[in-house]
């Protein structure tokens, strides 16, 4: 397992729009799972296709990883904090990753990582305990989330074993090898 | 600058489809630029909107970063190798990042990083000097590329300064601060 800590990590993806965002949101959620988060919430438009595609991945490749739609994300963030968790918002405007990652890692609280879409309301900046930039350049919430989780777990997530996986890749120099796990 | 080495890094994005992939390809290209690559090629369908959006980012946020469409990507890979460069293909089926990254970093040759779309032809695995997995889980070419470049540059890319930038973010704990550079 990549998580030797007691805290748990969830991702909150804001402002999903079914048509425009379906692939980006799917990538955000798959990155969340692959890089060691325990689950994700998303807001905006409810999208059962995206949910189904993530559940299908968990069914085949293992978990645990939960996905849940939240209509009122401000309420979710406030609830998270009330329950003792911390909130980290990934934004190109925030403080550089290397200045804050140790402090975040050392916090013994459950972590909610917020990633936005096009335009993130000011309240997210205010409610977050840390606004963190993964470079101060425009790029991608998928890229930001993956590098953030990679640093949070210090690379251990790359070796994470998933529970109840039905299939698994055996790494190869040139080929493609998948095995079924009975 | 994040690149203290003499080698250069380019990204080759395979199989772009204008409608379906426009946002994912844009994220791949923006991650390439933000995480220190010198430029990118893409194949599949030519897409002037994607090219224009990347050029617009370079115009405002700085470079250098080039973007070029290639019709025959097999020819491009072979040409890259003939000119003395190495080819790294990011795939969930490849060898784990931590097992090969030092060897790749130490290679003094220009690096072409290939990221695929849905289905990558076998020849890519054969032509590549390294097939590298960023986790052996299904996730995202955007996530894979960002973590690969982050490890290749050992985090130095996070502090990269871009040339001829017209605007720049000043990192803040809570706010959004952009300055114009005259």
mmCIF file of C-alpha atoms in Angstrom:
data_model
loop_
_atom_site.group_PDB
_atom_site.id
_atom_site.type_symbol
_atom_site.label_atom_id
_atom_site.label_comp_id
_atom_site.label_asym_id
_atom_site.label_seq_id
_atom_site.Cartn_x
_atom_site.Cartn_y
_atom_site.Cartn_z
ATOM 1 C CA UNK A 1 0.000 0.000 0.000
ATOM 2 C CA UNK A 2 1.148 3.488 -0.721
ATOM 3 C CA UNK A 3 -0.529 4.993 2.284
ATOM 4 C CA UNK A 4 1.434 4.336 5.413
ATOM 5 C CA UNK A 5 -0.427 7.179 7.080
ATOM 6 C CA UNK A 6 -3.722 7.114 8.873
ATOM 7 C CA UNK A 7 -5.305 9.851 6.823
ATOM 8 C CA UNK A 8 -7.452 9.384 3.769
ATOM 9 C CA UNK A 9 -7.477 11.316 0.503
ATOM 10 C CA UNK A 10 -10.525 12.241 -1.542
ATOM 11 C CA UNK A 11 -10.753 14.370 -4.672
ATOM 12 C CA UNK A 12 -13.525 16.874 -5.369
ATOM 13 C CA UNK A 13 -13.934 17.750 -9.037
ATOM 14 C CA UNK A 14 -15.948 20.951 -9.490
ATOM 15 C CA UNK A 15 -18.277 22.068 -12.259
ATOM 16 C CA UNK A 16 -18.564 18.983 -14.465
ATOM 17 C CA UNK A 17 -20.409 19.548 -17.751
ATOM 18 C CA UNK A 18 -21.557 16.263 -19.323
ATOM 19 C CA UNK A 19 -20.714 16.964 -22.937
ATOM 20 C CA UNK A 20 -17.683 19.170 -22.737
ATOM 21 C CA UNK A 21 -15.912 17.612 -19.763
ATOM 22 C CA UNK A 22 -16.675 13.927 -19.921
ATOM 23 C CA UNK A 23 -13.187 12.824 -20.905
ATOM 24 C CA UNK A 24 -11.296 15.296 -18.718
ATOM 25 C CA UNK A 25 -13.420 14.404 -15.673
ATOM 26 C CA UNK A 26 -12.895 10.698 -16.402
ATOM 27 C CA UNK A 27 -9.128 11.296 -16.559
ATOM 28 C CA UNK A 28 -9.250 13.253 -13.270
ATOM 29 C CA UNK A 29 -11.091 10.383 -11.578
ATOM 30 C CA UNK A 30 -8.847 7.665 -13.040
ATOM 31 C CA UNK A 31 -5.761 9.585 -11.950
ATOM 32 C CA UNK A 32 -7.279 9.972 -8.460
ATOM 33 C CA UNK A 33 -7.706 6.190 -8.232
ATOM 34 C CA UNK A 34 -4.393 5.211 -9.867
ATOM 35 C CA UNK A 35 -2.370 7.626 -7.714
ATOM 36 C CA UNK A 36 -3.771 6.464 -4.413
ATOM 37 C CA UNK A 37 -6.868 8.504 -3.529
ATOM 38 C CA UNK A 38 -9.578 6.582 -1.699
ATOM 39 C CA UNK A 39 -12.458 8.082 -3.614
ATOM 40 C CA UNK A 40 -13.829 11.137 -5.365
ATOM 41 C CA UNK A 41 -16.786 13.472 -5.411
ATOM 42 C CA UNK A 42 -17.850 15.552 -8.373
ATOM 43 C CA UNK A 43 -20.260 18.437 -8.804
ATOM 44 C CA UNK A 44 -21.849 20.256 -11.724
ATOM 45 C CA UNK A 45 -23.980 18.046 -13.951
ATOM 46 C CA UNK A 46 -24.726 14.517 -12.832
ATOM 47 C CA UNK A 47 -23.212 12.109 -15.359
ATOM 48 C CA UNK A 48 -24.065 8.459 -15.031
ATOM 49 C CA UNK A 49 -21.859 7.482 -17.967
ATOM 50 C CA UNK A 50 -18.752 8.847 -16.254
ATOM 51 C CA UNK A 51 -19.730 7.152 -12.981
ATOM 52 C CA UNK A 52 -20.332 3.836 -14.766
ATOM 53 C CA UNK A 53 -16.988 3.972 -16.561
ATOM 54 C CA UNK A 54 -15.125 4.550 -13.270
ATOM 55 C CA UNK A 55 -17.047 1.757 -11.516
ATOM 56 C CA UNK A 56 -16.196 -0.567 -14.400
ATOM 57 C CA UNK A 57 -12.484 0.193 -13.928
ATOM 58 C CA UNK A 58 -12.746 -0.451 -10.168
ATOM 59 C CA UNK A 59 -14.620 -3.719 -10.845
ATOM 60 C CA UNK A 60 -11.820 -4.999 -13.128
ATOM 61 C CA UNK A 61 -8.692 -3.340 -11.771
ATOM 62 C CA UNK A 62 -9.541 -3.211 -8.075
ATOM 63 C CA UNK A 63 -10.089 -0.663 -5.368
ATOM 64 C CA UNK A 64 -11.196 0.500 -2.981
ATOM 65 C CA UNK A 65 -12.281 3.650 -4.804
ATOM 66 C CA UNK A 66 -15.664 5.326 -4.471
ATOM 67 C CA UNK A 67 -17.316 7.873 -6.735
ATOM 68 C CA UNK A 68 -20.167 10.100 -5.592
ATOM 69 C CA UNK A 69 -22.054 13.028 -7.099
ATOM 70 C CA UNK A 70 -22.551 16.054 -4.828
ATOM 71 C CA UNK A 71 -25.036 18.747 -5.748
ATOM 72 C CA UNK A 72 -23.945 21.247 -3.128
ATOM 73 C CA UNK A 73 -20.169 21.277 -3.106
ATOM 74 C CA UNK A 74 -19.853 24.257 -0.709
ATOM 75 C CA UNK A 75 -21.779 22.202 1.826
ATOM 76 C CA UNK A 76 -19.491 19.218 1.152
ATOM 77 C CA UNK A 77 -16.331 21.284 1.731
ATOM 78 C CA UNK A 78 -17.738 22.793 4.935
ATOM 79 C CA UNK A 79 -18.851 19.355 6.145
ATOM 80 C CA UNK A 80 -15.347 17.982 5.386
ATOM 81 C CA UNK A 81 -13.770 20.691 7.535
ATOM 82 C CA UNK A 82 -16.334 20.291 10.307
ATOM 83 C CA UNK A 83 -15.418 16.596 10.430
ATOM 84 C CA UNK A 84 -11.788 17.509 11.015
ATOM 85 C CA UNK A 85 -10.416 17.251 7.480
ATOM 86 C CA UNK A 86 -8.253 19.717 5.569
ATOM 87 C CA UNK A 87 -8.926 21.128 2.113
ATOM 88 C CA UNK A 88 -6.294 21.607 -0.601
ATOM 89 C CA UNK A 89 -7.196 23.469 -3.773
ATOM 90 C CA UNK A 90 -4.977 22.979 -6.813
ATOM 91 C CA UNK A 91 -4.680 26.216 -8.766
ATOM 92 C CA UNK A 92 -2.011 27.900 -10.853
ATOM 93 C CA UNK A 93 -2.419 30.968 -8.598
ATOM 94 C CA UNK A 94 -1.530 29.184 -5.368
ATOM 95 C CA UNK A 95 1.689 28.726 -3.410
ATOM 96 C CA UNK A 96 4.370 26.552 -5.053
ATOM 97 C CA UNK A 97 4.076 22.817 -4.347
ATOM 98 C CA UNK A 98 7.574 22.504 -2.896
ATOM 99 C CA UNK A 99 6.865 25.252 -0.321
ATOM 100 C CA UNK A 100 3.823 23.560 1.174
ATOM 101 C CA UNK A 101 3.906 19.836 0.418
ATOM 102 C CA UNK A 102 5.798 18.842 3.565
ATOM 103 C CA UNK A 103 3.391 20.728 5.781
ATOM 104 C CA UNK A 104 0.437 19.121 3.991
ATOM 105 C CA UNK A 105 1.982 15.665 4.210
ATOM 106 C CA UNK A 106 2.631 16.075 7.913
ATOM 107 C CA UNK A 107 -0.934 17.121 8.672
ATOM 108 C CA UNK A 108 -2.582 14.111 10.232
ATOM 109 C CA UNK A 109 -6.002 14.988 8.905
ATOM 110 C CA UNK A 110 -8.030 13.559 6.033
ATOM 111 C CA UNK A 111 -7.349 15.472 2.856
ATOM 112 C CA UNK A 112 -9.861 16.761 0.320
ATOM 113 C CA UNK A 113 -8.170 17.837 -2.907
ATOM 114 C CA UNK A 114 -10.271 20.257 -4.930
ATOM 115 C CA UNK A 115 -9.739 20.584 -8.690
ATOM 116 C CA UNK A 116 -11.751 23.053 -10.679
ATOM 117 C CA UNK A 117 -12.905 23.417 -14.207
ATOM 118 C CA UNK A 118 -12.882 26.625 -16.234
ATOM 119 C CA UNK A 119 -13.694 29.245 -13.626
ATOM 120 C CA UNK A 120 -13.390 28.564 -9.928
ATOM 121 C CA UNK A 121 -15.474 30.751 -7.561
ATOM 122 C CA UNK A 122 -13.573 32.824 -5.024
ATOM 123 C CA UNK A 123 -15.111 30.948 -2.097
ATOM 124 C CA UNK A 124 -12.981 27.891 -2.973
ATOM 125 C CA UNK A 125 -9.814 29.946 -2.364
ATOM 126 C CA UNK A 126 -11.222 31.142 0.927
ATOM 127 C CA UNK A 127 -12.468 27.809 2.239
ATOM 128 C CA UNK A 128 -9.261 25.965 1.348
ATOM 129 C CA UNK A 129 -6.514 25.479 3.915
ATOM 130 C CA UNK A 130 -3.968 25.511 1.088
ATOM 131 C CA UNK A 131 -4.160 26.855 -2.445
ATOM 132 C CA UNK A 132 -1.333 25.041 -4.205
ATOM 133 C CA UNK A 133 0.197 25.576 -7.633
ATOM 134 C CA UNK A 134 1.829 22.776 -9.632
ATOM 135 C CA UNK A 135 3.798 25.264 -11.748
ATOM 136 C CA UNK A 136 2.304 28.757 -12.107
ATOM 137 C CA UNK A 137 1.571 28.029 -15.765
ATOM 138 C CA UNK A 138 -1.724 27.197 -17.449
ATOM 139 C CA UNK A 139 -1.953 23.450 -18.067
ATOM 140 C CA UNK A 140 -4.315 20.780 -16.815
ATOM 141 C CA UNK A 141 -6.175 19.702 -13.704
ATOM 142 C CA UNK A 142 -5.267 16.128 -14.656
ATOM 143 C CA UNK A 143 -1.546 16.955 -14.709
ATOM 144 C CA UNK A 144 -1.773 18.992 -11.507
ATOM 145 C CA UNK A 145 -3.598 16.245 -9.615
ATOM 146 C CA UNK A 146 -1.220 13.485 -10.702
ATOM 147 C CA UNK A 147 1.940 15.391 -9.725
ATOM 148 C CA UNK A 148 0.351 16.529 -6.451
ATOM 149 C CA UNK A 149 -0.587 12.962 -5.445
ATOM 150 C CA UNK A 150 2.809 11.689 -6.616
ATOM 151 C CA UNK A 151 4.520 14.186 -4.295
ATOM 152 C CA UNK A 152 2.048 13.678 -1.453
ATOM 153 C CA UNK A 153 2.766 9.936 -1.448
ATOM 154 C CA UNK A 154 6.448 10.447 -2.316
ATOM 155 C CA UNK A 155 6.275 8.025 -5.234
ATOM 156 C CA UNK A 156 4.965 5.137 -3.157
ATOM 157 C CA UNK A 157 1.647 5.278 -5.033
ATOM 158 C CA UNK A 158 3.461 3.925 -8.109
ATOM 159 C CA UNK A 159 3.682 0.549 -6.370
ATOM 160 C CA UNK A 160 0.207 0.473 -4.908
ATOM 161 C CA UNK A 161 -1.539 -2.910 -4.970
ATOM 162 C CA UNK A 162 -5.293 -2.766 -5.519
ATOM 163 C CA UNK A 163 -7.737 -4.956 -3.645
ATOM 164 C CA UNK A 164 -10.044 -7.400 -5.429
ATOM 165 C CA UNK A 165 -8.512 -6.771 -8.854
ATOM 166 C CA UNK A 166 -9.624 -9.239 -11.509
ATOM 167 C CA UNK A 167 -6.876 -8.278 -13.924
ATOM 168 C CA UNK A 168 -3.380 -6.941 -13.549
ATOM 169 C CA UNK A 169 -0.528 -5.828 -15.820
ATOM 170 C CA UNK A 170 2.814 -7.618 -15.685
ATOM 171 C CA UNK A 171 5.338 -4.930 -16.723
ATOM 172 C CA UNK A 172 7.318 -5.760 -19.857
ATOM 173 C CA UNK A 173 10.109 -4.046 -21.790
ATOM 174 C CA UNK A 174 8.371 -4.416 -25.164
ATOM 175 C CA UNK A 175 5.085 -6.270 -24.872
ATOM 176 C CA UNK A 176 1.609 -6.029 -23.379
ATOM 177 C CA UNK A 177 0.928 -8.597 -20.704
ATOM 178 C CA UNK A 178 -2.275 -8.762 -18.676
ATOM 179 C CA UNK A 179 -3.070 -11.608 -16.306
ATOM 180 C CA UNK A 180 -6.388 -12.656 -14.816
ATOM 181 C CA UNK A 181 -6.434 -13.077 -11.075
ATOM 182 C CA UNK A 182 -8.721 -15.853 -9.893
ATOM 183 C CA UNK B 1 15.843 26.954 -16.233
ATOM 184 C CA UNK B 2 14.895 23.428 -15.400
ATOM 185 C CA UNK B 3 17.130 21.870 -17.993
ATOM 186 C CA UNK B 4 20.711 21.854 -16.864
ATOM 187 C CA UNK B 5 21.413 19.164 -19.443
ATOM 188 C CA UNK B 6 22.323 19.524 -23.074
ATOM 189 C CA UNK B 7 19.544 17.339 -24.369
ATOM 190 C CA UNK B 8 16.164 18.472 -25.551
ATOM 191 C CA UNK B 9 12.747 16.962 -24.933
ATOM 192 C CA UNK B 10 9.883 16.746 -27.420
ATOM 193 C CA UNK B 11 6.517 15.064 -27.049
ATOM 194 C CA UNK B 12 4.768 13.119 -29.819
ATOM 195 C CA UNK B 13 1.021 12.741 -29.321
ATOM 196 C CA UNK B 14 -0.391 9.960 -31.508
ATOM 197 C CA UNK B 15 -3.783 9.559 -33.145
ATOM 198 C CA UNK B 16 -5.503 12.886 -32.470
ATOM 199 C CA UNK B 17 -9.196 12.991 -33.434
ATOM 200 C CA UNK B 18 -10.472 16.564 -33.739
ATOM 201 C CA UNK B 19 -13.825 16.173 -32.044
ATOM 202 C CA UNK B 20 -13.239 13.506 -29.449
ATOM 203 C CA UNK B 21 -9.714 14.430 -28.370
ATOM 204 C CA UNK B 22 -9.489 18.192 -28.610
ATOM 205 C CA UNK B 23 -9.401 18.836 -24.885
ATOM 206 C CA UNK B 24 -7.212 15.868 -23.959
ATOM 207 C CA UNK B 25 -4.686 16.724 -26.691
ATOM 208 C CA UNK B 26 -4.697 20.357 -25.553
ATOM 209 C CA UNK B 27 -4.004 19.231 -21.982
ATOM 210 C CA UNK B 28 -1.181 16.932 -23.206
ATOM 211 C CA UNK B 29 0.417 19.838 -25.070
ATOM 212 C CA UNK B 30 -0.014 22.340 -22.224
ATOM 213 C CA UNK B 31 1.509 19.845 -19.776
ATOM 214 C CA UNK B 32 4.411 19.288 -22.204
ATOM 215 C CA UNK B 33 5.106 23.039 -22.229
ATOM 216 C CA UNK B 34 4.514 23.690 -18.511
ATOM 217 C CA UNK B 35 6.702 20.766 -17.428
ATOM 218 C CA UNK B 36 9.689 21.738 -19.519
ATOM 219 C CA UNK B 37 9.464 20.094 -22.949
ATOM 220 C CA UNK B 38 10.837 22.186 -25.809
ATOM 221 C CA UNK B 39 8.059 21.368 -28.220
ATOM 222 C CA UNK B 40 5.576 18.788 -29.433
ATOM 223 C CA UNK B 41 4.443 16.957 -32.529
ATOM 224 C CA UNK B 42 1.032 15.421 -32.993
ATOM 225 C CA UNK B 43 -0.407 13.010 -35.541
ATOM 226 C CA UNK B 44 -3.883 11.802 -36.503
ATOM 227 C CA UNK B 45 -6.208 14.560 -37.679
ATOM 228 C CA UNK B 46 -4.777 18.000 -38.265
ATOM 229 C CA UNK B 47 -6.448 20.431 -35.867
ATOM 230 C CA UNK B 48 -5.809 24.109 -36.337
ATOM 231 C CA UNK B 49 -7.916 25.083 -33.340
ATOM 232 C CA UNK B 50 -5.712 23.070 -30.988
ATOM 233 C CA UNK B 51 -2.559 24.499 -32.588
ATOM 234 C CA UNK B 52 -3.915 28.034 -32.285
ATOM 235 C CA UNK B 53 -4.816 27.604 -28.632
ATOM 236 C CA UNK B 54 -1.303 26.379 -27.802
ATOM 237 C CA UNK B 55 0.327 29.196 -29.775
ATOM 238 C CA UNK B 56 -1.871 31.674 -27.916
ATOM 239 C CA UNK B 57 -0.611 30.320 -24.585
ATOM 240 C CA UNK B 58 3.018 30.558 -25.761
ATOM 241 C CA UNK B 59 2.386 34.115 -26.977
ATOM 242 C CA UNK B 60 1.121 35.228 -23.559
ATOM 243 C CA UNK B 61 2.927 32.970 -21.107
ATOM 244 C CA UNK B 62 6.232 32.530 -22.923
ATOM 245 C CA UNK B 63 8.284 29.778 -24.440
ATOM 246 C CA UNK B 64 10.120 28.541 -26.312
ATOM 247 C CA UNK B 65 7.638 25.831 -27.224
ATOM 248 C CA UNK B 66 6.862 24.666 -30.743
ATOM 249 C CA UNK B 67 3.905 22.683 -32.031
ATOM 250 C CA UNK B 68 3.954 20.794 -35.322
ATOM 251 C CA UNK B 69 1.603 18.400 -37.078
ATOM 252 C CA UNK B 70 3.172 15.243 -38.515
ATOM 253 C CA UNK B 71 1.284 13.078 -40.932
ATOM 254 C CA UNK B 72 3.685 10.153 -40.904
ATOM 255 C CA UNK B 73 4.623 9.534 -37.294
ATOM 256 C CA UNK B 74 6.534 6.283 -37.985
ATOM 257 C CA UNK B 75 8.801 8.299 -40.264
ATOM 258 C CA UNK B 76 9.167 10.957 -37.543
ATOM 259 C CA UNK B 77 10.197 8.378 -34.907
ATOM 260 C CA UNK B 78 12.688 6.736 -37.287
ATOM 261 C CA UNK B 79 14.104 10.133 -38.269
ATOM 262 C CA UNK B 80 14.441 11.050 -34.553
ATOM 263 C CA UNK B 81 16.464 7.888 -33.930
ATOM 264 C CA UNK B 82 18.557 8.346 -37.076
ATOM 265 C CA UNK B 83 19.470 11.810 -35.795
ATOM 266 C CA UNK B 84 20.802 10.305 -32.580
ATOM 267 C CA UNK B 85 17.777 10.761 -30.311
ATOM 268 C CA UNK B 86 16.108 8.240 -28.006
ATOM 269 C CA UNK B 87 12.423 7.368 -27.889
ATOM 270 C CA UNK B 88 10.411 6.824 -24.715
ATOM 271 C CA UNK B 89 6.864 5.490 -24.957
ATOM 272 C CA UNK B 90 4.582 5.989 -21.966
ATOM 273 C CA UNK B 91 2.289 2.986 -21.552
ATOM 274 C CA UNK B 92 0.677 1.173 -18.624
ATOM 275 C CA UNK B 93 2.258 -2.045 -19.974
ATOM 276 C CA UNK B 94 5.863 -0.817 -19.780
ATOM 277 C CA UNK B 95 8.587 -1.090 -17.170
ATOM 278 C CA UNK B 96 8.012 0.833 -13.916
ATOM 279 C CA UNK B 97 9.193 4.458 -13.934
ATOM 280 C CA UNK B 98 11.493 4.059 -10.941
ATOM 281 C CA UNK B 99 13.355 1.177 -12.602
ATOM 282 C CA UNK B 100 14.294 3.131 -15.734
ATOM 283 C CA UNK B 101 14.173 6.852 -15.010
ATOM 284 C CA UNK B 102 17.801 7.165 -13.914
ATOM 285 C CA UNK B 103 19.031 5.426 -17.046
ATOM 286 C CA UNK B 104 16.833 7.678 -19.202
ATOM 287 C CA UNK B 105 17.951 10.805 -17.362
ATOM 288 C CA UNK B 106 21.590 9.858 -17.776
ATOM 289 C CA UNK B 107 21.286 9.297 -21.517
ATOM 290 C CA UNK B 108 22.827 12.322 -23.145
ATOM 291 C CA UNK B 109 20.557 12.153 -26.182
ATOM 292 C CA UNK B 110 17.549 14.184 -27.199
ATOM 293 C CA UNK B 111 14.372 12.584 -25.920
ATOM 294 C CA UNK B 112 11.132 11.997 -27.810
ATOM 295 C CA UNK B 113 8.308 11.058 -25.461
ATOM 296 C CA UNK B 114 5.479 9.253 -27.209
ATOM 297 C CA UNK B 115 1.974 9.286 -25.753
ATOM 298 C CA UNK B 116 -0.805 7.396 -27.441
ATOM 299 C CA UNK B 117 -4.528 7.633 -27.634
ATOM 300 C CA UNK B 118 -6.943 4.728 -27.450
ATOM 301 C CA UNK B 119 -5.065 1.956 -29.224
ATOM 302 C CA UNK B 120 -1.335 2.159 -29.844
ATOM 303 C CA UNK B 121 0.068 0.048 -32.733
ATOM 304 C CA UNK B 122 2.651 -2.590 -31.819
ATOM 305 C CA UNK B 123 5.367 -0.846 -33.853
ATOM 306 C CA UNK B 124 5.515 1.925 -31.214
ATOM 307 C CA UNK B 125 6.553 -0.624 -28.580
ATOM 308 C CA UNK B 126 9.198 -1.990 -30.938
ATOM 309 C CA UNK B 127 10.640 1.334 -32.100
ATOM 310 C CA UNK B 128 10.864 2.755 -28.575
ATOM 311 C CA UNK B 129 14.070 2.524 -26.578
ATOM 312 C CA UNK B 130 12.002 2.437 -23.400
ATOM 313 C CA UNK B 131 8.364 1.538 -22.800
ATOM 314 C CA UNK B 132 7.662 3.094 -19.411
ATOM 315 C CA UNK B 133 4.670 2.748 -17.092
ATOM 316 C CA UNK B 134 3.590 5.466 -14.686
ATOM 317 C CA UNK B 135 1.661 2.990 -12.532
ATOM 318 C CA UNK B 136 0.411 -0.167 -14.269
ATOM 319 C CA UNK B 137 -3.150 1.089 -13.906
ATOM 320 C CA UNK B 138 -5.457 2.588 -16.522
ATOM 321 C CA UNK B 139 -5.535 6.364 -16.145
ATOM 322 C CA UNK B 140 -4.502 9.211 -18.422
ATOM 323 C CA UNK B 141 -1.819 10.189 -20.910
ATOM 324 C CA UNK B 142 -1.969 13.676 -19.352
ATOM 325 C CA UNK B 143 -1.223 12.296 -15.887
ATOM 326 C CA UNK B 144 1.473 9.953 -17.193
ATOM 327 C CA UNK B 145 3.258 12.710 -19.113
ATOM 328 C CA UNK B 146 3.240 15.186 -16.235
ATOM 329 C CA UNK B 147 4.645 12.718 -13.687
ATOM 330 C CA UNK B 148 7.218 11.462 -16.211
ATOM 331 C CA UNK B 149 8.499 14.988 -16.951
ATOM 332 C CA UNK B 150 8.420 15.857 -13.249
ATOM 333 C CA UNK B 151 10.673 12.872 -12.512
ATOM 334 C CA UNK B 152 12.856 13.421 -15.579
ATOM 335 C CA UNK B 153 13.615 16.984 -14.467
ATOM 336 C CA UNK B 154 13.617 16.007 -10.742
ATOM 337 C CA UNK B 155 11.157 18.760 -9.870
ATOM 338 C CA UNK B 156 13.269 21.539 -11.341
ATOM 339 C CA UNK B 157 10.619 22.125 -14.014
ATOM 340 C CA UNK B 158 8.333 23.534 -11.307
ATOM 341 C CA UNK B 159 10.558 26.606 -11.158
ATOM 342 C CA UNK B 160 11.118 27.054 -14.880
ATOM 343 C CA UNK B 161 11.147 30.639 -16.137
ATOM 344 C CA UNK B 162 9.663 31.134 -19.607
ATOM 345 C CA UNK B 163 11.169 33.456 -22.174
ATOM 346 C CA UNK B 164 9.279 36.420 -23.617
ATOM 347 C CA UNK B 165 6.305 35.952 -21.313
ATOM 348 C CA UNK B 166 3.841 38.850 -21.372
ATOM 349 C CA UNK B 167 2.072 37.760 -18.220
ATOM 350 C CA UNK B 168 3.085 35.871 -15.128
ATOM 351 C CA UNK B 169 1.450 34.621 -11.935
ATOM 352 C CA UNK B 170 2.672 35.838 -8.556
ATOM 353 C CA UNK B 171 1.898 32.949 -6.189
ATOM 354 C CA UNK B 172 -0.474 33.809 -3.348
ATOM 355 C CA UNK B 173 -1.896 31.942 -0.381
ATOM 356 C CA UNK B 174 -5.495 32.970 -1.095
ATOM 357 C CA UNK B 175 -5.764 35.249 -4.093
ATOM 358 C CA UNK B 176 -5.241 35.383 -7.857
ATOM 359 C CA UNK B 177 -2.438 37.684 -8.891
ATOM 360 C CA UNK B 178 -1.275 38.090 -12.491
ATOM 361 C CA UNK B 179 1.240 40.730 -13.537
ATOM 362 C CA UNK B 180 1.996 42.095 -16.990
ATOM 363 C CA UNK B 181 5.632 42.090 -18.012
ATOM 364 C CA UNK B 182 6.616 44.994 -20.183
#
